Amino acid sequence: MEESSTPLVGCSKPHLEKLTLGLFPLSESSPGVTEVTIVEKAPAERHMISSWEQKNNCVLPEDVKNFYLMTNGFHMTWSVKLDEHTIPLGNMAINSITKLTQLNQSSMYSLPNAPTLADLEDDAEEANEDQPEKPHFDSRSVLFELDPCNGNGKVCLVYKKGKPALAKDTEIWFLDRALYWHFLTDTFTAYYRLLLTHLGLPQWQYAFTNYGISPQAKQWFNMYKPITYNTNLLTEETDSFVNKLDPSKVFKSKNKTSVSKKKGPVQPAGGQKGPSAPPSASKSSSGSGNPVRK
């Protein structure tokens, strides 16, 4: 079966609903959401999975095998309609078994002394109690690209103990554009749920980094809140990233400054009256008070 794009509006295919974990009704109910489309892909043959394992000397985890036996990759997109313009927004993708390629594999056409990802290794960065040991670009780890993240980084299936790689040694990590590693999940199933529940919003993987998502992506997160994302982080950090303009406050501040400028020349006289106020006040009160009393 060849790949075909299927609009999910009015679609009555139970296998697609299982594949998206019932995600589509949530997106359909959101304001402005349109063109929710999923690319139907044929299941991978068992011999394709066996051939991949033999070629890469790695054993795929069972949940990854089951996923490819159901669909050879995954691609779902949705857009929003703003001011009569349709803007592509959500993008969820998992590479097919043929595109599940090793990340740090050097090309046969590269120069002998050309720099590689292994040159970025820093042995000073070791694991601590709070975070697991980060993957390595050299032979200590084997890295396969699961999701290209629409150019915002790469989600990788990581074998932590090199080849021959066993299924029990796998984890899912996110490699950002600065080539720093960020742990996501222990299993592929857990990552697939994260992918769907974050609605494929732009840069959603950066929510699991120390520096978080960009201000532009935060605006989309505020409009279409993912299921698993901590919305309190948006409300707490929004003030420091998003500029808010209150016209009433701006004009009030301008009025205050104009009044202070008018009172500027009068301030020295008022300042002198400060310490000499009691005696002058007593004289004026006695002087002005006597004629009244008389």
PDB file of N, CA and C in Angstrom, residues 168-233:
ATOM      1  N   LYS A 168      17.214  -3.824  25.929  1.00  0.00           N
ATOM      2  CA  LYS A 168      17.032  -3.323  27.292  1.00  0.00           C
ATOM      3  C   LYS A 168      17.901  -2.098  27.595  1.00  0.00           C
ATOM      4  N   ASP A 169      18.840  -1.780  26.718  1.00  0.00           N
ATOM      5  CA  ASP A 169      19.754  -0.658  26.952  1.00  0.00           C
ATOM      6  C   ASP A 169      19.330   0.600  26.191  1.00  0.00           C
ATOM      7  N   THR A 170      18.076   0.687  25.794  1.00  0.00           N
ATOM      8  CA  THR A 170      17.643   1.816  24.982  1.00  0.00           C
ATOM      9  C   THR A 170      16.945   2.877  25.829  1.00  0.00           C
ATOM     10  N   GLU A 171      17.083   4.123  25.383  1.00  0.00           N
ATOM     11  CA  GLU A 171      16.387   5.278  25.950  1.00  0.00           C
ATOM     12  C   GLU A 171      16.087   6.253  24.818  1.00  0.00           C
ATOM     13  N   ILE A 172      15.195   7.192  25.076  1.00  0.00           N
ATOM     14  CA  ILE A 172      14.853   8.209  24.089  1.00  0.00           C
ATOM     15  C   ILE A 172      15.396   9.546  24.575  1.00  0.00           C
ATOM     16  N   TRP A 173      16.231  10.180  23.740  1.00  0.00           N
ATOM     17  CA  TRP A 173      16.863  11.453  24.092  1.00  0.00           C
ATOM     18  C   TRP A 173      16.598  12.479  22.993  1.00  0.00           C
ATOM     19  N   PHE A 174      16.667  13.740  23.397  1.00  0.00           N
ATOM     20  CA  PHE A 174      16.505  14.849  22.456  1.00  0.00           C
ATOM     21  C   PHE A 174      17.841  15.562  22.306  1.00  0.00           C
ATOM     22  N   LEU A 175      18.287  15.728  21.060  1.00  0.00           N
ATOM     23  CA  LEU A 175      19.515  16.445  20.742  1.00  0.00           C
ATOM     24  C   LEU A 175      19.127  17.796  20.152  1.00  0.00           C
ATOM     25  N   ASP A 176      19.422  18.884  20.878  1.00  0.00           N
ATOM     26  CA  ASP A 176      18.997  20.198  20.394  1.00  0.00           C
ATOM     27  C   ASP A 176      19.957  20.706  19.318  1.00  0.00           C
ATOM     28  N   ARG A 177      19.697  21.887  18.802  1.00  0.00           N
ATOM     29  CA  ARG A 177      20.492  22.413  17.689  1.00  0.00           C
ATOM     30  C   ARG A 177      21.891  22.834  18.127  1.00  0.00           C
ATOM     31  N   ALA A 178      22.079  22.993  19.429  1.00  0.00           N
ATOM     32  CA  ALA A 178      23.423  23.283  19.941  1.00  0.00           C
ATOM     33  C   ALA A 178      24.179  22.008  20.280  1.00  0.00           C
ATOM     34  N   LEU A 179      23.611  20.842  19.921  1.00  0.00           N
ATOM     35  CA  LEU A 179      24.216  19.529  20.125  1.00  0.00           C
ATOM     36  C   LEU A 179      24.377  19.196  21.603  1.00  0.00           C
ATOM     37  N   TYR A 180      23.382  19.592  22.412  1.00  0.00           N
ATOM     38  CA  TYR A 180      23.306  19.182  23.809  1.00  0.00           C
ATOM     39  C   TYR A 180      22.200  18.145  23.951  1.00  0.00           C
ATOM     40  N   TRP A 181      22.444  17.172  24.838  1.00  0.00           N
ATOM     41  CA  TRP A 181      21.507  16.081  25.040  1.00  0.00           C
ATOM     42  C   TRP A 181      20.529  16.399  26.168  1.00  0.00           C
ATOM     43  N   HIS A 182      19.275  15.950  25.996  1.00  0.00           N
ATOM     44  CA  HIS A 182      18.246  16.124  27.017  1.00  0.00           C
ATOM     45  C   HIS A 182      17.423  14.836  27.079  1.00  0.00           C
ATOM     46  N   PHE A 183      17.317  14.271  28.268  1.00  0.00           N
ATOM     47  CA  PHE A 183      16.598  13.012  28.446  1.00  0.00           C
ATOM     48  C   PHE A 183      15.098  13.234  28.294  1.00  0.00           C
ATOM     49  N   LEU A 184      14.436  12.320  27.574  1.00  0.00           N
ATOM     50  CA  LEU A 184      12.986  12.398  27.393  1.00  0.00           C
ATOM     51  C   LEU A 184      12.264  11.272  28.118  1.00  0.00           C
ATOM     52  N   THR A 185      12.451  10.027  27.649  1.00  0.00           N
ATOM     53  CA  THR A 185      11.733   8.901  28.253  1.00  0.00           C
ATOM     54  C   THR A 185      12.601   7.649  28.246  1.00  0.00           C
ATOM     55  N   ASP A 186      12.148   6.658  29.001  1.00  0.00           N
ATOM     56  CA  ASP A 186      12.849   5.368  29.050  1.00  0.00           C
ATOM     57  C   ASP A 186      12.447   4.461  27.891  1.00  0.00           C
ATOM     58  N   THR A 187      11.245   4.631  27.379  1.00  0.00           N
ATOM     59  CA  THR A 187      10.742   3.726  26.344  1.00  0.00           C
ATOM     60  C   THR A 187      10.183   4.509  25.166  1.00  0.00           C
ATOM     61  N   PHE A 188      10.084   3.820  24.040  1.00  0.00           N
ATOM     62  CA  PHE A 188       9.501   4.437  22.849  1.00  0.00           C
ATOM     63  C   PHE A 188       8.017   4.711  23.042  1.00  0.00           C
ATOM     64  N   THR A 189       7.305   3.816  23.715  1.00  0.00           N
ATOM     65  CA  THR A 189       5.869   4.012  23.941  1.00  0.00           C
ATOM     66  C   THR A 189       5.603   5.289  24.723  1.00  0.00           C
ATOM     67  N   ALA A 190       6.421   5.540  25.731  1.00  0.00           N
ATOM     68  CA  ALA A 190       6.256   6.759  26.522  1.00  0.00           C
ATOM     69  C   ALA A 190       6.518   8.000  25.667  1.00  0.00           C
ATOM     70  N   TYR A 191       7.521   7.928  24.792  1.00  0.00           N
ATOM     71  CA  TYR A 191       7.786   9.076  23.925  1.00  0.00           C
ATOM     72  C   TYR A 191       6.658   9.288  22.933  1.00  0.00           C
ATOM     73  N   TYR A 192       6.100   8.201  22.390  1.00  0.00           N
ATOM     74  CA  TYR A 192       5.013   8.329  21.421  1.00  0.00           C
ATOM     75  C   TYR A 192       3.799   9.006  22.055  1.00  0.00           C
ATOM     76  N   ARG A 193       3.545   8.705  23.312  1.00  0.00           N
ATOM     77  CA  ARG A 193       2.452   9.367  24.017  1.00  0.00           C
ATOM     78  C   ARG A 193       2.755  10.854  24.218  1.00  0.00           C
ATOM     79  N   LEU A 194       4.008  11.163  24.538  1.00  0.00           N
ATOM     80  CA  LEU A 194       4.387  12.571  24.674  1.00  0.00           C
ATOM     81  C   LEU A 194       4.193  13.317  23.362  1.00  0.00           C
ATOM     82  N   LEU A 195       4.572  12.683  22.279  1.00  0.00           N
ATOM     83  CA  LEU A 195       4.449  13.303  20.959  1.00  0.00           C
ATOM     84  C   LEU A 195       2.997  13.666  20.662  1.00  0.00           C
ATOM     85  N   LEU A 196       2.096  12.747  20.954  1.00  0.00           N
ATOM     86  CA  LEU A 196       0.686  12.987  20.659  1.00  0.00           C
ATOM     87  C   LEU A 196       0.055  13.972  21.633  1.00  0.00           C
ATOM     88  N   THR A 197       0.345  13.807  22.912  1.00  0.00           N
ATOM     89  CA  THR A 197      -0.294  14.669  23.906  1.00  0.00           C
ATOM     90  C   THR A 197       0.219  16.096  23.865  1.00  0.00           C
ATOM     91  N   HIS A 198       1.401  16.326  23.288  1.00  0.00           N
ATOM     92  CA  HIS A 198       1.880  17.698  23.074  1.00  0.00           C
ATOM     93  C   HIS A 198       1.415  18.247  21.729  1.00  0.00           C
ATOM     94  N   LEU A 199       0.572  17.486  21.041  1.00  0.00           N
ATOM     95  CA  LEU A 199      -0.105  17.934  19.822  1.00  0.00           C
ATOM     96  C   LEU A 199       0.848  18.285  18.690  1.00  0.00           C
ATOM     97  N   GLY A 200       2.109  17.879  18.789  1.00  0.00           N
ATOM     98  CA  GLY A 200       3.064  18.206  17.738  1.00  0.00           C
ATOM     99  C   GLY A 200       3.325  19.690  17.607  1.00  0.00           C
ATOM    100  N   LEU A 201       3.134  20.453  18.690  1.00  0.00           N
ATOM    101  CA  LEU A 201       3.359  21.899  18.635  1.00  0.00           C
ATOM    102  C   LEU A 201       4.825  22.212  18.364  1.00  0.00           C
ATOM    103  N   PRO A 202       5.117  23.345  17.744  1.00  0.00           N
ATOM    104  CA  PRO A 202       6.516  23.667  17.415  1.00  0.00           C
ATOM    105  C   PRO A 202       7.386  23.706  18.660  1.00  0.00           C
ATOM    106  N   GLN A 203       8.546  23.049  18.573  1.00  0.00           N
ATOM    107  CA  GLN A 203       9.580  23.080  19.609  1.00  0.00           C
ATOM    108  C   GLN A 203       9.109  22.497  20.937  1.00  0.00           C
ATOM    109  N   TRP A 204       8.128  21.606  20.925  1.00  0.00           N
ATOM    110  CA  TRP A 204       7.629  21.094  22.197  1.00  0.00           C
ATOM    111  C   TRP A 204       8.692  20.311  22.952  1.00  0.00           C
ATOM    112  N   GLN A 205       9.663  19.724  22.248  1.00  0.00           N
ATOM    113  CA  GLN A 205      10.716  18.977  22.941  1.00  0.00           C
ATOM    114  C   GLN A 205      11.545  19.867  23.855  1.00  0.00           C
ATOM    115  N   TYR A 206      11.599  21.171  23.542  1.00  0.00           N
ATOM    116  CA  TYR A 206      12.391  22.092  24.369  1.00  0.00           C
ATOM    117  C   TYR A 206      11.753  22.339  25.733  1.00  0.00           C
ATOM    118  N   ALA A 207      10.510  21.874  25.926  1.00  0.00           N
ATOM    119  CA  ALA A 207       9.904  21.958  27.255  1.00  0.00           C
ATOM    120  C   ALA A 207      10.623  21.052  28.243  1.00  0.00           C
ATOM    121  N   PHE A 208      11.431  20.118  27.752  1.00  0.00           N
ATOM    122  CA  PHE A 208      12.176  19.203  28.613  1.00  0.00           C
ATOM    123  C   PHE A 208      13.641  19.610  28.739  1.00  0.00           C
ATOM    124  N   THR A 209      13.946  20.826  28.339  1.00  0.00           N
ATOM    125  CA  THR A 209      15.299  21.364  28.489  1.00  0.00           C
ATOM    126  C   THR A 209      15.317  22.409  29.596  1.00  0.00           C
ATOM    127  N   ASN A 210      16.526  22.825  29.979  1.00  0.00           N
ATOM    128  CA  ASN A 210      16.655  23.818  31.035  1.00  0.00           C
ATOM    129  C   ASN A 210      16.207  25.202  30.578  1.00  0.00           C
ATOM    130  N   TYR A 211      16.307  25.491  29.275  1.00  0.00           N
ATOM    131  CA  TYR A 211      15.972  26.826  28.787  1.00  0.00           C
ATOM    132  C   TYR A 211      14.584  26.914  28.200  1.00  0.00           C
ATOM    133  N   GLY A 212      13.855  25.825  28.084  1.00  0.00           N
ATOM    134  CA  GLY A 212      12.450  25.871  27.716  1.00  0.00           C
ATOM    135  C   GLY A 212      12.202  26.273  26.273  1.00  0.00           C
ATOM    136  N   ILE A 213      10.914  26.477  25.971  1.00  0.00           N
ATOM    137  CA  ILE A 213      10.506  26.798  24.613  1.00  0.00           C
ATOM    138  C   ILE A 213      10.658  28.296  24.354  1.00  0.00           C
ATOM    139  N   SER A 214      10.648  28.664  23.086  1.00  0.00           N
ATOM    140  CA  SER A 214      10.845  30.055  22.696  1.00  0.00           C
ATOM    141  C   SER A 214       9.586  30.872  22.986  1.00  0.00           C
ATOM    142  N   PRO A 215       9.690  32.207  23.044  1.00  0.00           N
ATOM    143  CA  PRO A 215       8.496  33.042  23.278  1.00  0.00           C
ATOM    144  C   PRO A 215       7.406  32.829  22.234  1.00  0.00           C
ATOM    145  N   GLN A 216       7.800  32.665  20.961  1.00  0.00           N
ATOM    146  CA  GLN A 216       6.796  32.441  19.923  1.00  0.00           C
ATOM    147  C   GLN A 216       6.063  31.125  20.147  1.00  0.00           C
ATOM    148  N   ALA A 217       6.815  30.075  20.477  1.00  0.00           N
ATOM    149  CA  ALA A 217       6.178  28.784  20.735  1.00  0.00           C
ATOM    150  C   ALA A 217       5.293  28.855  21.973  1.00  0.00           C
ATOM    151  N   LYS A 218       5.662  29.674  22.939  1.00  0.00           N
ATOM    152  CA  LYS A 218       4.848  29.817  24.143  1.00  0.00           C
ATOM    153  C   LYS A 218       3.470  30.384  23.831  1.00  0.00           C
ATOM    154  N   GLN A 219       3.405  31.262  22.843  1.00  0.00           N
ATOM    155  CA  GLN A 219       2.111  31.805  22.445  1.00  0.00           C
ATOM    156  C   GLN A 219       1.200  30.688  21.922  1.00  0.00           C
ATOM    157  N   TRP A 220       1.756  29.781  21.129  1.00  0.00           N
ATOM    158  CA  TRP A 220       0.959  28.659  20.638  1.00  0.00           C
ATOM    159  C   TRP A 220       0.586  27.722  21.778  1.00  0.00           C
ATOM    160  N   PHE A 221       1.500  27.513  22.727  1.00  0.00           N
ATOM    161  CA  PHE A 221       1.199  26.654  23.876  1.00  0.00           C
ATOM    162  C   PHE A 221       0.055  27.239  24.701  1.00  0.00           C
ATOM    163  N   ASN A 222       0.004  28.569  24.808  1.00  0.00           N
ATOM    164  CA  ASN A 222      -1.077  29.198  25.550  1.00  0.00           C
ATOM    165  C   ASN A 222      -2.412  29.039  24.844  1.00  0.00           C
ATOM    166  N   MET A 223      -2.401  29.037  23.519  1.00  0.00           N
ATOM    167  CA  MET A 223      -3.634  28.897  22.755  1.00  0.00           C
ATOM    168  C   MET A 223      -4.127  27.451  22.723  1.00  0.00           C
ATOM    169  N   TYR A 224      -3.186  26.508  22.504  1.00  0.00           N
ATOM    170  CA  TYR A 224      -3.552  25.096  22.398  1.00  0.00           C
ATOM    171  C   TYR A 224      -2.756  24.331  23.441  1.00  0.00           C
ATOM    172  N   LYS A 225      -3.239  24.345  24.660  1.00  0.00           N
ATOM    173  CA  LYS A 225      -2.494  23.755  25.782  1.00  0.00           C
ATOM    174  C   LYS A 225      -2.402  22.242  25.611  1.00  0.00           C
ATOM    175  N   PRO A 226      -1.185  21.713  25.598  1.00  0.00           N
ATOM    176  CA  PRO A 226      -1.026  20.261  25.526  1.00  0.00           C
ATOM    177  C   PRO A 226      -1.599  19.594  26.774  1.00  0.00           C
ATOM    178  N   ILE A 227      -1.863  18.300  26.654  1.00  0.00           N
ATOM    179  CA  ILE A 227      -2.489  17.566  27.744  1.00  0.00           C
ATOM    180  C   ILE A 227      -1.534  17.408  28.924  1.00  0.00           C
ATOM    181  N   THR A 228      -0.276  17.112  28.639  1.00  0.00           N
ATOM    182  CA  THR A 228       0.654  16.776  29.712  1.00  0.00           C
ATOM    183  C   THR A 228       1.558  17.922  30.110  1.00  0.00           C
ATOM    184  N   TYR A 229       1.452  19.057  29.424  1.00  0.00           N
ATOM    185  CA  TYR A 229       2.368  20.150  29.731  1.00  0.00           C
ATOM    186  C   TYR A 229       1.914  20.884  30.978  1.00  0.00           C
ATOM    187  N   ASN A 230       2.865  21.285  31.838  1.00  0.00           N
ATOM    188  CA  ASN A 230       2.561  22.013  33.053  1.00  0.00           C
ATOM    189  C   ASN A 230       2.219  23.461  32.704  1.00  0.00           C
ATOM    190  N   THR A 231       0.921  23.778  32.697  1.00  0.00           N
ATOM    191  CA  THR A 231       0.509  25.122  32.300  1.00  0.00           C
ATOM    192  C   THR A 231       0.915  26.174  33.319  1.00  0.00           C
ATOM    193  N   ASN A 232       1.230  25.761  34.551  1.00  0.00           N
ATOM    194  CA  ASN A 232       1.688  26.731  35.543  1.00  0.00           C
ATOM    195  C   ASN A 232       3.013  27.361  35.125  1.00  0.00           C
ATOM    196  N   LEU A 233       3.838  26.597  34.411  1.00  0.00           N
ATOM    197  CA  LEU A 233       5.111  27.141  33.932  1.00  0.00           C
ATOM    198  C   LEU A 233       4.875  28.268  32.935  1.00  0.00           C
TER     199      LEU A 233
END
